[in-house]
Coordinates of C-alpha atoms in Angstrom, one line a residue:
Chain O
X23 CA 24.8 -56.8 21.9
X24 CA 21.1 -55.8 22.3
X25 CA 21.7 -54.6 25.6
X26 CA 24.2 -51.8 26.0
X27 CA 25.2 -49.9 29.5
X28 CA 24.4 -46.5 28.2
X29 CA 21.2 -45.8 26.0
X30 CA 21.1 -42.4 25.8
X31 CA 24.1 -40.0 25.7
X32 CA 23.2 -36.2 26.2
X33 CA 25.7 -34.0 25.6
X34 CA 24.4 -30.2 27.0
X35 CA 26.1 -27.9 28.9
X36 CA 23.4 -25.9 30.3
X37 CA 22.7 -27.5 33.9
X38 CA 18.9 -25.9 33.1
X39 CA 18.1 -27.6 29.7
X40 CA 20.0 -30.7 30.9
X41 CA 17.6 -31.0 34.0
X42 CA 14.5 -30.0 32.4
X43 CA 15.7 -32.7 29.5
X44 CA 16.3 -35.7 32.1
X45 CA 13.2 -35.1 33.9
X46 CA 11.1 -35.5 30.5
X47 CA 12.6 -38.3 29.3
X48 CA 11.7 -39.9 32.9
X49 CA 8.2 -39.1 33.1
X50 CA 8.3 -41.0 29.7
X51 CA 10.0 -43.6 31.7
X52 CA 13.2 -43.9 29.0
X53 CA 16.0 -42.1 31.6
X54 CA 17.4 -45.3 32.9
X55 CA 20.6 -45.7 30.8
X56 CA 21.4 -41.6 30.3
X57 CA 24.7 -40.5 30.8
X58 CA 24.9 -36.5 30.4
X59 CA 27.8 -34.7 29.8
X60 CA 28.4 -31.5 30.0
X61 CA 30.9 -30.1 27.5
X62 CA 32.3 -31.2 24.2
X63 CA 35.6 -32.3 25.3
X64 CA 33.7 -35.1 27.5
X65 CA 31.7 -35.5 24.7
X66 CA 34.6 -36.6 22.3
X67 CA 36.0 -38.8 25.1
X68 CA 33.2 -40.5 25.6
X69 CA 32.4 -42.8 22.4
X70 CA 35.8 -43.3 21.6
X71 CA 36.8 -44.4 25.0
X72 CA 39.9 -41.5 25.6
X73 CA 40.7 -39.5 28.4
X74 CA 38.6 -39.6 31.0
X75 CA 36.4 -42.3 29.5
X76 CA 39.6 -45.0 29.0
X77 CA 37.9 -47.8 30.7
X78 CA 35.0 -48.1 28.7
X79 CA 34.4 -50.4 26.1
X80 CA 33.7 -48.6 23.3
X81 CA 31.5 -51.6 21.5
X82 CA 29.1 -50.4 23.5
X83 CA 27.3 -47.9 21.5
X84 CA 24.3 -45.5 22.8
X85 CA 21.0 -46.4 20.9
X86 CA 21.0 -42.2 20.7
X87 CA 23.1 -39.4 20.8
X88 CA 21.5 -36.0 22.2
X89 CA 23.4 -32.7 21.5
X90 CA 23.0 -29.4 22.3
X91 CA 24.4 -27.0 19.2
X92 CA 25.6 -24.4 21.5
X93 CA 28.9 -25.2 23.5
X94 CA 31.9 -23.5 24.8
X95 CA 34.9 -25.2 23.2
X96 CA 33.9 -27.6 21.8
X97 CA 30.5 -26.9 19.8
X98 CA 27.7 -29.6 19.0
X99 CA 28.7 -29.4 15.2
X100 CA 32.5 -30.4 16.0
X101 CA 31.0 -33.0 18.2
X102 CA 29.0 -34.0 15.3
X103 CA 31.5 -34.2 12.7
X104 CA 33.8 -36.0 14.5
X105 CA 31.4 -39.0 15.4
X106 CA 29.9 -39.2 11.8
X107 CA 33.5 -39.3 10.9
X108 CA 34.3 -42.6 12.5
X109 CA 33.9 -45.8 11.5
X110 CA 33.5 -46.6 14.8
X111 CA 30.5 -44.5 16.0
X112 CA 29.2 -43.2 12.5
X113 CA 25.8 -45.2 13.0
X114 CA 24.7 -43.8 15.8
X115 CA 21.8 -41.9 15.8
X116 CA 22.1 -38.2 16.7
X117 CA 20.2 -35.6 17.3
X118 CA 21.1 -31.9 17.4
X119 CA 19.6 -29.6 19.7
X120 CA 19.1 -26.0 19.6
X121 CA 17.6 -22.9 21.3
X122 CA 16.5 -21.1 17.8
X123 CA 15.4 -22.3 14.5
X124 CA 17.2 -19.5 13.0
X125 CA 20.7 -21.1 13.8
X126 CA 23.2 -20.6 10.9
X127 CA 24.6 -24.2 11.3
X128 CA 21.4 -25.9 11.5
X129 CA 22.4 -26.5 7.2
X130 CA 25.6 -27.5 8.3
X131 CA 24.5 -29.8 10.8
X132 CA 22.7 -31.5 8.3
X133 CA 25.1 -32.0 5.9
X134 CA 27.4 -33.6 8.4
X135 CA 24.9 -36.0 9.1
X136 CA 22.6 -35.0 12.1
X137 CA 20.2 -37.5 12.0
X138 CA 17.4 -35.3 13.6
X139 CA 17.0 -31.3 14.3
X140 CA 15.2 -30.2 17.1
X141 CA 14.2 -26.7 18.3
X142 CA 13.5 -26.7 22.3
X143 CA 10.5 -25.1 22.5
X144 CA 10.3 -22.5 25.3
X145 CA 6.8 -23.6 26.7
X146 CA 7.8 -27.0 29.1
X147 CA 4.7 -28.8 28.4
X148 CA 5.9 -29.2 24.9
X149 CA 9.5 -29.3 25.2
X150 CA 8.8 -32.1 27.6
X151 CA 6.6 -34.0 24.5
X152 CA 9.3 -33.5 21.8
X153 CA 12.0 -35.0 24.5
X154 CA 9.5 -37.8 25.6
X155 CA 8.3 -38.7 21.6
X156 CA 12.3 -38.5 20.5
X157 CA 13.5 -40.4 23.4
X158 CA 10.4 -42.9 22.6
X159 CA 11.3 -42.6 18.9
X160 CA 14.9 -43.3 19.0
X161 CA 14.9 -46.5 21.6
X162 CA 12.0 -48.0 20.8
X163 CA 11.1 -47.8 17.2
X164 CA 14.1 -46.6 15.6
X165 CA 15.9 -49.9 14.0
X166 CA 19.4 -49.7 15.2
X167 CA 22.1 -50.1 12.3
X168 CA 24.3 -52.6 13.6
Chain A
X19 CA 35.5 78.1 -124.0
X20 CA 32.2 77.5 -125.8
X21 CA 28.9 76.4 -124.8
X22 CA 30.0 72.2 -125.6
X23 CA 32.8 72.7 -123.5
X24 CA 30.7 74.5 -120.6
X25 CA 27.7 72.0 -120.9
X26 CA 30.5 69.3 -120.0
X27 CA 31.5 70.6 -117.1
X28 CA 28.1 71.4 -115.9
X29 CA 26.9 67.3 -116.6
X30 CA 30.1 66.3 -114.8
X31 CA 29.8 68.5 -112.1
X32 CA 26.0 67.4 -111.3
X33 CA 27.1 63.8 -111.8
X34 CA 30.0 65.2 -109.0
X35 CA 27.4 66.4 -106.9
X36 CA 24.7 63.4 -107.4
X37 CA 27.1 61.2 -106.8
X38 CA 28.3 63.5 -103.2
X39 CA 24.5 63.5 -102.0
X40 CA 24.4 60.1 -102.3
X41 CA 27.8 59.6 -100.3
X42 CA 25.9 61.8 -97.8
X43 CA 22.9 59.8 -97.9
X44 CA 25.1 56.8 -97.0
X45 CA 26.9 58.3 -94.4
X46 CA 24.0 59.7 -92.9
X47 CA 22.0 56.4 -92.9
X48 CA 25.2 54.7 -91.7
X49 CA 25.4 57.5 -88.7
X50 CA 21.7 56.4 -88.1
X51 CA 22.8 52.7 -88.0
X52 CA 25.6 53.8 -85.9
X53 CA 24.0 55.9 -83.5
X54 CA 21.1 53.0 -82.9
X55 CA 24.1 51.0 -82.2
X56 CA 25.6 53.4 -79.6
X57 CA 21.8 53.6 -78.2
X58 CA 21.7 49.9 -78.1
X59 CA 24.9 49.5 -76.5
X60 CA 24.3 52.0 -73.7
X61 CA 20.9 50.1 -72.6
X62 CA 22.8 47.3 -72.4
X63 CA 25.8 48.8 -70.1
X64 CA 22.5 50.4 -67.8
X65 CA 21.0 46.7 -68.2
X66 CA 24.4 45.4 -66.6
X67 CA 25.4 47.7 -64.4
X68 CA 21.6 47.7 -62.8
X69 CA 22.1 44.3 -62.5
X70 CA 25.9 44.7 -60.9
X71 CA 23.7 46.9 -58.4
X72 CA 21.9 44.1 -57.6
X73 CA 24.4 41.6 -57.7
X74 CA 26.2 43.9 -54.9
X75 CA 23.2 44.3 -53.0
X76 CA 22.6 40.4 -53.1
X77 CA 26.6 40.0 -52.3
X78 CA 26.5 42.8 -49.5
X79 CA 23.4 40.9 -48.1
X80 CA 25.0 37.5 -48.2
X81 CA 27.9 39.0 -46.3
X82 CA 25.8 40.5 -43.5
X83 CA 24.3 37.3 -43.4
X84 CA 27.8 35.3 -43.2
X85 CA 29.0 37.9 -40.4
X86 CA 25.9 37.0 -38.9
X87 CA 26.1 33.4 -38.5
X88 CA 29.9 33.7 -37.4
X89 CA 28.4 36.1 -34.5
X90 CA 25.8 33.2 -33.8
X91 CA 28.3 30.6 -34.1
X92 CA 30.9 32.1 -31.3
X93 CA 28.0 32.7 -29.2
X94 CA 26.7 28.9 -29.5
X95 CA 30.8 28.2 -28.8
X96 CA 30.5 29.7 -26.0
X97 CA 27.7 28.9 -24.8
X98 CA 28.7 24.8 -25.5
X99 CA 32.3 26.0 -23.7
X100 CA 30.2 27.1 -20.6
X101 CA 28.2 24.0 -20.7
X102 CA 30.9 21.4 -20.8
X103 CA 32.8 23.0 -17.9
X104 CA 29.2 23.5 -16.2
X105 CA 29.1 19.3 -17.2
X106 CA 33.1 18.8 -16.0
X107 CA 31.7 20.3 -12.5
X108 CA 29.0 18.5 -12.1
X109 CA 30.0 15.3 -12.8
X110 CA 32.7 16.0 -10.5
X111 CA 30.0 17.0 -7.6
X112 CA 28.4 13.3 -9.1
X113 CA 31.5 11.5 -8.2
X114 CA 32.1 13.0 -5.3
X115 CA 28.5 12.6 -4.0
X116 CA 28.3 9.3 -5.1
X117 CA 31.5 8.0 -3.3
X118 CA 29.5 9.8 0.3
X119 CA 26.8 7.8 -1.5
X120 CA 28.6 4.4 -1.6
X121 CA 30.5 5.0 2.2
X122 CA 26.6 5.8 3.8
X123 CA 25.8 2.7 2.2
X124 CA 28.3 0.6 3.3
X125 CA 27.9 2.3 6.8
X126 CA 24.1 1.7 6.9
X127 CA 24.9 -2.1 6.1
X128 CA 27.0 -2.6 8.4
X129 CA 24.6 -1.2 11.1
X130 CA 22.2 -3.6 9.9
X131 CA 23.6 -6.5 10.0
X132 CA 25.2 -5.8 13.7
X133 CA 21.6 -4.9 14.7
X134 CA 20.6 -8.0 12.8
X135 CA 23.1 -10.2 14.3
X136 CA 22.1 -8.6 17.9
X137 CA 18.6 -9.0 17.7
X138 CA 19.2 -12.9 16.5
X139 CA 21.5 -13.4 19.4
X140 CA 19.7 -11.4 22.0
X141 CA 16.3 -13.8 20.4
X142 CA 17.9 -17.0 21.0
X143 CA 20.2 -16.1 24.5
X144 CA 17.0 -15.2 25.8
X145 CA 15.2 -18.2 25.0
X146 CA 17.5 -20.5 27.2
X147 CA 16.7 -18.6 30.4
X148 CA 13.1 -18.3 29.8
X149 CA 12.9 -22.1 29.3
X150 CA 14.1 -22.7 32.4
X151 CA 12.0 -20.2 34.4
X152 CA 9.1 -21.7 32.8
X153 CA 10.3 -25.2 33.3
X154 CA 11.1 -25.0 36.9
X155 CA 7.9 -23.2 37.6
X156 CA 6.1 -25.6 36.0
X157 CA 8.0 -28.7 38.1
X158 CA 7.6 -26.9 40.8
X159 CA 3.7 -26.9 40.3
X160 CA 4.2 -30.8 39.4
X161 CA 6.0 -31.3 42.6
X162 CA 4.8 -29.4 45.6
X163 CA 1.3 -28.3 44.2
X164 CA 0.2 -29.9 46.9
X165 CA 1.7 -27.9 49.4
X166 CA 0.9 -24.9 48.0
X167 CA -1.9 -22.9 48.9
X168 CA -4.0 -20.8 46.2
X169 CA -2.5 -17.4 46.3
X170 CA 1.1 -19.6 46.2
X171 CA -0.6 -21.3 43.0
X172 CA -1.7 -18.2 41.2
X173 CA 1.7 -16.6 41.9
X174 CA 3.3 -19.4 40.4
X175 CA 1.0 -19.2 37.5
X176 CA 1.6 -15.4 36.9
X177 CA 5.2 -16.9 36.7
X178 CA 4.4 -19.4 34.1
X179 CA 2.3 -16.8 32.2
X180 CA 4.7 -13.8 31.8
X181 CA 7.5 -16.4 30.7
X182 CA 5.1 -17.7 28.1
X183 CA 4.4 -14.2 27.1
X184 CA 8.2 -13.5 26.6
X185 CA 8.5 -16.2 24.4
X186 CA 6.0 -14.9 22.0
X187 CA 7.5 -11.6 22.4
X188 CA 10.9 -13.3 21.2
X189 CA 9.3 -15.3 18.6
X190 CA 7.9 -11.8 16.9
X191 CA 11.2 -10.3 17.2
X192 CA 13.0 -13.3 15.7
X193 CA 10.3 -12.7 12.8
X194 CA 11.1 -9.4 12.6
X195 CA 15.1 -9.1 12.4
X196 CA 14.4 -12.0 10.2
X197 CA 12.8 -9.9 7.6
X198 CA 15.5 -7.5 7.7
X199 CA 17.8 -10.6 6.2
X200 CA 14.8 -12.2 3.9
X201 CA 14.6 -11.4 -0.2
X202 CA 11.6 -11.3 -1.7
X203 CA 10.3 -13.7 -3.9
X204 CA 7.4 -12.3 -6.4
X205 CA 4.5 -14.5 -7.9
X206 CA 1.2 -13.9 -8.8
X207 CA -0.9 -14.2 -5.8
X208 CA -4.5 -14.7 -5.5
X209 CA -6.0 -12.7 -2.7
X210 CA -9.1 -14.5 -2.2
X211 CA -7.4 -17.8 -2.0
X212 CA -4.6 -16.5 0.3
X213 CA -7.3 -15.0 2.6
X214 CA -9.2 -18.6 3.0
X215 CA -6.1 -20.2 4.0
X216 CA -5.4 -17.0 6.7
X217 CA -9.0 -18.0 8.1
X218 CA -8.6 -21.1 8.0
X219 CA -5.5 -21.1 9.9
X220 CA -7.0 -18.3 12.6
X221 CA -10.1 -20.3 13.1
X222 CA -7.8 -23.3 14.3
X223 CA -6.4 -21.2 17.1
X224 CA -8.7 -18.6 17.7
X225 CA -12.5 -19.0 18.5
X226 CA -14.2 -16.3 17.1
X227 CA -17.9 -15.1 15.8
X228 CA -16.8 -12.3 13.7
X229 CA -18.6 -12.3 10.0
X230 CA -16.0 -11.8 7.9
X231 CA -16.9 -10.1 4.2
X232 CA -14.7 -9.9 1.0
X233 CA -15.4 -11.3 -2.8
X234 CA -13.4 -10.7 -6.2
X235 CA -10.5 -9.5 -4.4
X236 CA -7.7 -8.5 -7.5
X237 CA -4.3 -10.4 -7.3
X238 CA -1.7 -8.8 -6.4
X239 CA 2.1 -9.1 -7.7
X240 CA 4.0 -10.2 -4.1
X241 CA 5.8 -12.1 -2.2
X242 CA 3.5 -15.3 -1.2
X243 CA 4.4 -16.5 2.1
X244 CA 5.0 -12.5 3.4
X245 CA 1.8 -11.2 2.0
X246 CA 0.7 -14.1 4.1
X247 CA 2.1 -12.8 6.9
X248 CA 1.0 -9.2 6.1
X249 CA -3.0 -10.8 5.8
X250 CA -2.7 -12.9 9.1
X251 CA -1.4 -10.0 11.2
X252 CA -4.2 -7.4 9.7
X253 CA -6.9 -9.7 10.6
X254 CA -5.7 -11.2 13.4
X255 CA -5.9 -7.9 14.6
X256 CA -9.4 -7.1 13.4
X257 CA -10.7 -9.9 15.2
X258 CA -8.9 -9.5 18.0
X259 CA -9.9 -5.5 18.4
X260 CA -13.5 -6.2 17.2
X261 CA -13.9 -9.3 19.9
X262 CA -16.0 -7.4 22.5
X263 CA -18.5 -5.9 19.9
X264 CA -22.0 -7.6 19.7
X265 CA -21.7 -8.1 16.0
X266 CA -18.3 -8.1 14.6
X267 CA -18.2 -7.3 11.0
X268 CA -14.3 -7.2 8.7
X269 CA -14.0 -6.3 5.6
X270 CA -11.7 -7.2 3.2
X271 CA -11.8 -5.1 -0.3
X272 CA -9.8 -4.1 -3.0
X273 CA -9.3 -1.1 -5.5
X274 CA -7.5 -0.1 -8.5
X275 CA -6.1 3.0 -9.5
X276 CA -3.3 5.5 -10.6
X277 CA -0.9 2.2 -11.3
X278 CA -1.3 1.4 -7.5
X279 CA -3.4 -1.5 -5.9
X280 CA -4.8 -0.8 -2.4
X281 CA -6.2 -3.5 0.0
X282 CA -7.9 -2.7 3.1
X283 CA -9.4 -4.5 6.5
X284 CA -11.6 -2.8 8.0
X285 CA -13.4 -3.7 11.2
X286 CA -16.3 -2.0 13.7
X287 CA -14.5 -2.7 16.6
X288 CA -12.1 -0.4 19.5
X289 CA -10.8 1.5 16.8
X290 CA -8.1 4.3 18.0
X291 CA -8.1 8.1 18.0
X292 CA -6.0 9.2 14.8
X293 CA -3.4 11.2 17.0
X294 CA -2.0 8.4 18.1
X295 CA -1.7 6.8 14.2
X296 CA 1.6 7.5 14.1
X297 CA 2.2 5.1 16.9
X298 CA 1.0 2.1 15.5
X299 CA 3.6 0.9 12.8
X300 CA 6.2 0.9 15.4
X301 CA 8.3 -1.9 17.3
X302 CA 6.7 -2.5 20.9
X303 CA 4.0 0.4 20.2
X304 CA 0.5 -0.2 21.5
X305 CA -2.6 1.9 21.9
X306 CA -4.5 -0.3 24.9
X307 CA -3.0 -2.4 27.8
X308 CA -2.3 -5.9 27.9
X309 CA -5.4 -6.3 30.2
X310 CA -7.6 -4.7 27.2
X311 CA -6.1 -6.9 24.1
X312 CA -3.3 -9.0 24.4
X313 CA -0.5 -7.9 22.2
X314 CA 3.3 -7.9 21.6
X315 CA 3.7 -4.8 19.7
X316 CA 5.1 -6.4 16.9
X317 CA 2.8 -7.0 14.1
X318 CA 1.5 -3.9 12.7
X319 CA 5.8 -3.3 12.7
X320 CA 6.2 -6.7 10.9
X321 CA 3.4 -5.0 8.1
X322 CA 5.0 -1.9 7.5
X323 CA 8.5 -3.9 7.0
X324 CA 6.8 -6.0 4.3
X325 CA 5.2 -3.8 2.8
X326 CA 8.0 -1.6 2.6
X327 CA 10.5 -4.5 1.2
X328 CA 7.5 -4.4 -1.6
X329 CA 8.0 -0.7 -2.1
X330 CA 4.0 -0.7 -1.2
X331 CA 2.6 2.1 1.7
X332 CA 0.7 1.3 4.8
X333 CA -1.3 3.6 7.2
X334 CA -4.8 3.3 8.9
X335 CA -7.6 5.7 9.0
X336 CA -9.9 5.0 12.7
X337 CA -12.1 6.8 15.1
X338 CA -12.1 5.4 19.1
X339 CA -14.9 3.0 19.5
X340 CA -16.0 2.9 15.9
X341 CA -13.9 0.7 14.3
X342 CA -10.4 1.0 12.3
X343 CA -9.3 0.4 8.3
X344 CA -5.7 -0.7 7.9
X345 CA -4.8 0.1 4.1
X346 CA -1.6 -1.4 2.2
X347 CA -0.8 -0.7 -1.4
X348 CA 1.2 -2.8 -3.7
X349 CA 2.7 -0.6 -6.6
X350 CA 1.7 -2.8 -10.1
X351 CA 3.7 -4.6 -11.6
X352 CA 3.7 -6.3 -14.9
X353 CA 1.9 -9.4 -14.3
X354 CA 4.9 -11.6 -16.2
X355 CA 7.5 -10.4 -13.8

């Protein structure tokens, strides 16, 4: 199905970043399907339809996965791992996001299979552009891999 | 007895005595012989024993000398005894300074890497916040601008403008502990080209009229991407402290000597009085106010730390109002390295 319920799934704990990132992905108008959750427990639950998430029908994949590196618990790279691990939700897109460029698992993101990296720029104008053109990227040009 | 008789006698006695002369004669030339012989035979006995005298001299000598070299010898025995024991201590002293040595080491690196590890999380924690105070400010502007009067606007922009100087402030600290992490890669690196690509890059973000002057710089043995680093901050600086002149002028030049190549940048602007020229390699040092020149306090800190990891030295000659000349010096290398 073209058409699924939830398009974008971000996955940041910091109410902050999480705000800032909803409002930019509105102003590019692509906020409509988001679903934001805010730790990596959720964040497991979600695509695999467990827990709190039991209802859902789990055929219905985001077109993009946004995740924030740094998590209590659960960190983005577990959160990571465990989707590119499944037959069920390896093709979806997702990106990593992180505070620094420095970050020591940036590598290890990659070879786990981030699909993007993305360092949230302190200035908002241009955090709001990367969020805009990766939102814009990912559900409207991006191919989905069905 | 008659005369026949006596005649006789007389004949044979001559004959007796003729024959007794000559005996004599024989004798006495054998005693001659003889006594040449004896002669003979004592020069030779003097010969010898003047020779034995010598032989004993020669002997007596050679003995002295013998004696002599065993003195010698016990003295170089000694003195080879005292040595190894003074070797035995020392390299005893060696080991045991060379353990302090290894434990200072180990101390130092662990320091390092826990400021290291501090700085890089304090960086990136900070970040976080920062985006958000800039972020809201800046929504805030979006959303109830119009509401807001002017002295509510520029309040909200001196908001906006400190948390964008923090950032930059973070970003050259991240730089810096990042150094302290970084090897260094040597290649041969050519000045002249390296300084094109520095202008080039500074006249995308930086509008400037400075005439900037250097030719047949020498190449220097570095790392590429830090001497990069090194040039950008150096002339960032020189334009930036040379802005408010009439006529800005930099110079860029290069010498050779005493196995040691120098580079300097030299500008006519501010300058700075040399007692403070101690100041200016240091983390968050600065000479003016931010109202002045802009500045973190980092870069001139970020030079000395590459130049350092180069093994080079760095320090800056100036005089208040007329200008300043940053020097750094790259120790040569063998160019196949």
């Amino acid at each position: 199905m073209e058409n699924s319920s939830v398009e974008i799934l971000l996955i940041e704990d910091n109410t902050n970043d999480g705000e800032l990132t909803i409002r930019a992905l509105r102003k590019g108008k692509i906020s409509n399907n988001l679903t934001h959750l805010k730790n990596g427990v959720e964040a497991l639950e979600f695509p695999f339809g467990t827990g709190k998430f039991e209802d859902r029908n789990v055929s219905e994949k985001p077109k993009v996965i946004l995740v924030d590196l740094k998590m209590p618990k659960v960190d983005g790279v577990e959160v990571l791992k465990q989707i590119k691990e499944n037959e069920l939700t390896k093709s979806i897109p997702v990106v990593v996001l992180t505070s620094s460029k420095e970050h020591p698992d940036i590598e290890r993101a990659y070879l786990i299979g981030a699909n993007s990296y993305i360092v949230k720029p302190v200035e908002f104008e241009e955090f709001s552009k990367v969020v805009m053109d990766l939102g814009i990227y990912w559900l409207l040009k991006n191919q989905p891999h069905l | 007895m008659d005369g026949r008789e006596k005649s006789d006698e007389l004949f044979i006695a001559k004959k007796e005595i003729i024959f007794q002369n000559q005996e004599k004669e024989k004798l006495a030339v054998e005693l001659i012989i003889a006594s040449k012989e004896l002669a003979f035979q004592n020069q030779e006995k003097e010969n010898r024993a003047a020779e034995l005298i010598i032989a004993n001299k020669e002997l007596a000598f050679q003995n002295e000398e013998k004696e002599n070299r065993v003195a010698e010898h016990i003295i170089a025995n000694k003195e080879l005894a005292f040595q190894n024991e003074e070797k035995k201590k020392r390299s005893v002293e060696l080991i045991d300074s060379n353990k302090e040595v290894g434990e200072l080491e180990k101390r130092v690196k662990e320091r390092t890497e826990d400021l290291e590890s501090f700085s890089y999380s304090v960086s990136h924690d900070l970040r976080t916040p920062l985006r958000a105070i800039n972020g809201y400010a800046k929504m805030l502007g979006e959303d109830y601008g119009t509401v807001l009067d002017t002295e509510g606007k520029r309040l909200l922009g001196e908001v906006r403008n400190n948390a964008k100087k923090m950032g930059v402030l973070i970003d050259d600290l991240l730089t810096f502990s990042r150094l302290g992490r970084k090897g260094i890669t040597k290649s041969n690196v050519d000045m002249n080209k390296l300084i094109e690509t520095v202008l080039s890059e500074i006249n995308q973000s930086t509008t400037h009229n400075a005439e900037i002057k250097f030719s047949n710089l020498l190449p220097a043995v570095a790392d590429n991407n830090l001497l990069q680093q090194v040039i950008t901050n150096l002339l960032s600086n020189a334009i930036k402290y040379s802005s408010k002149k009439e006529n800005p002028l930099i110079e860029i030049k290069s010498v050779q000597k005493n196995d040691e190549l120098t580079y300097s940048v030299s500008d006519n602007g501010t300058g700075f009085d040399m007692q403070y020229v101690n100041k200016l390699f240091g983390v968050f040092q600065r000479l003016h106010s931010d109202e002045e020149f802009s500045g973190t306090g980092v870069g001139l800190a970020i030079v000395q730390r590459i130049i350092h990891k180069h093994d080079g030295k760095v320090w800056a000659e100036g005089k208040e109002g007329q200008g300043a000349t940053f020097f750094f010096s790259l120790p040569e290398i063998a160019k196949t390295e």
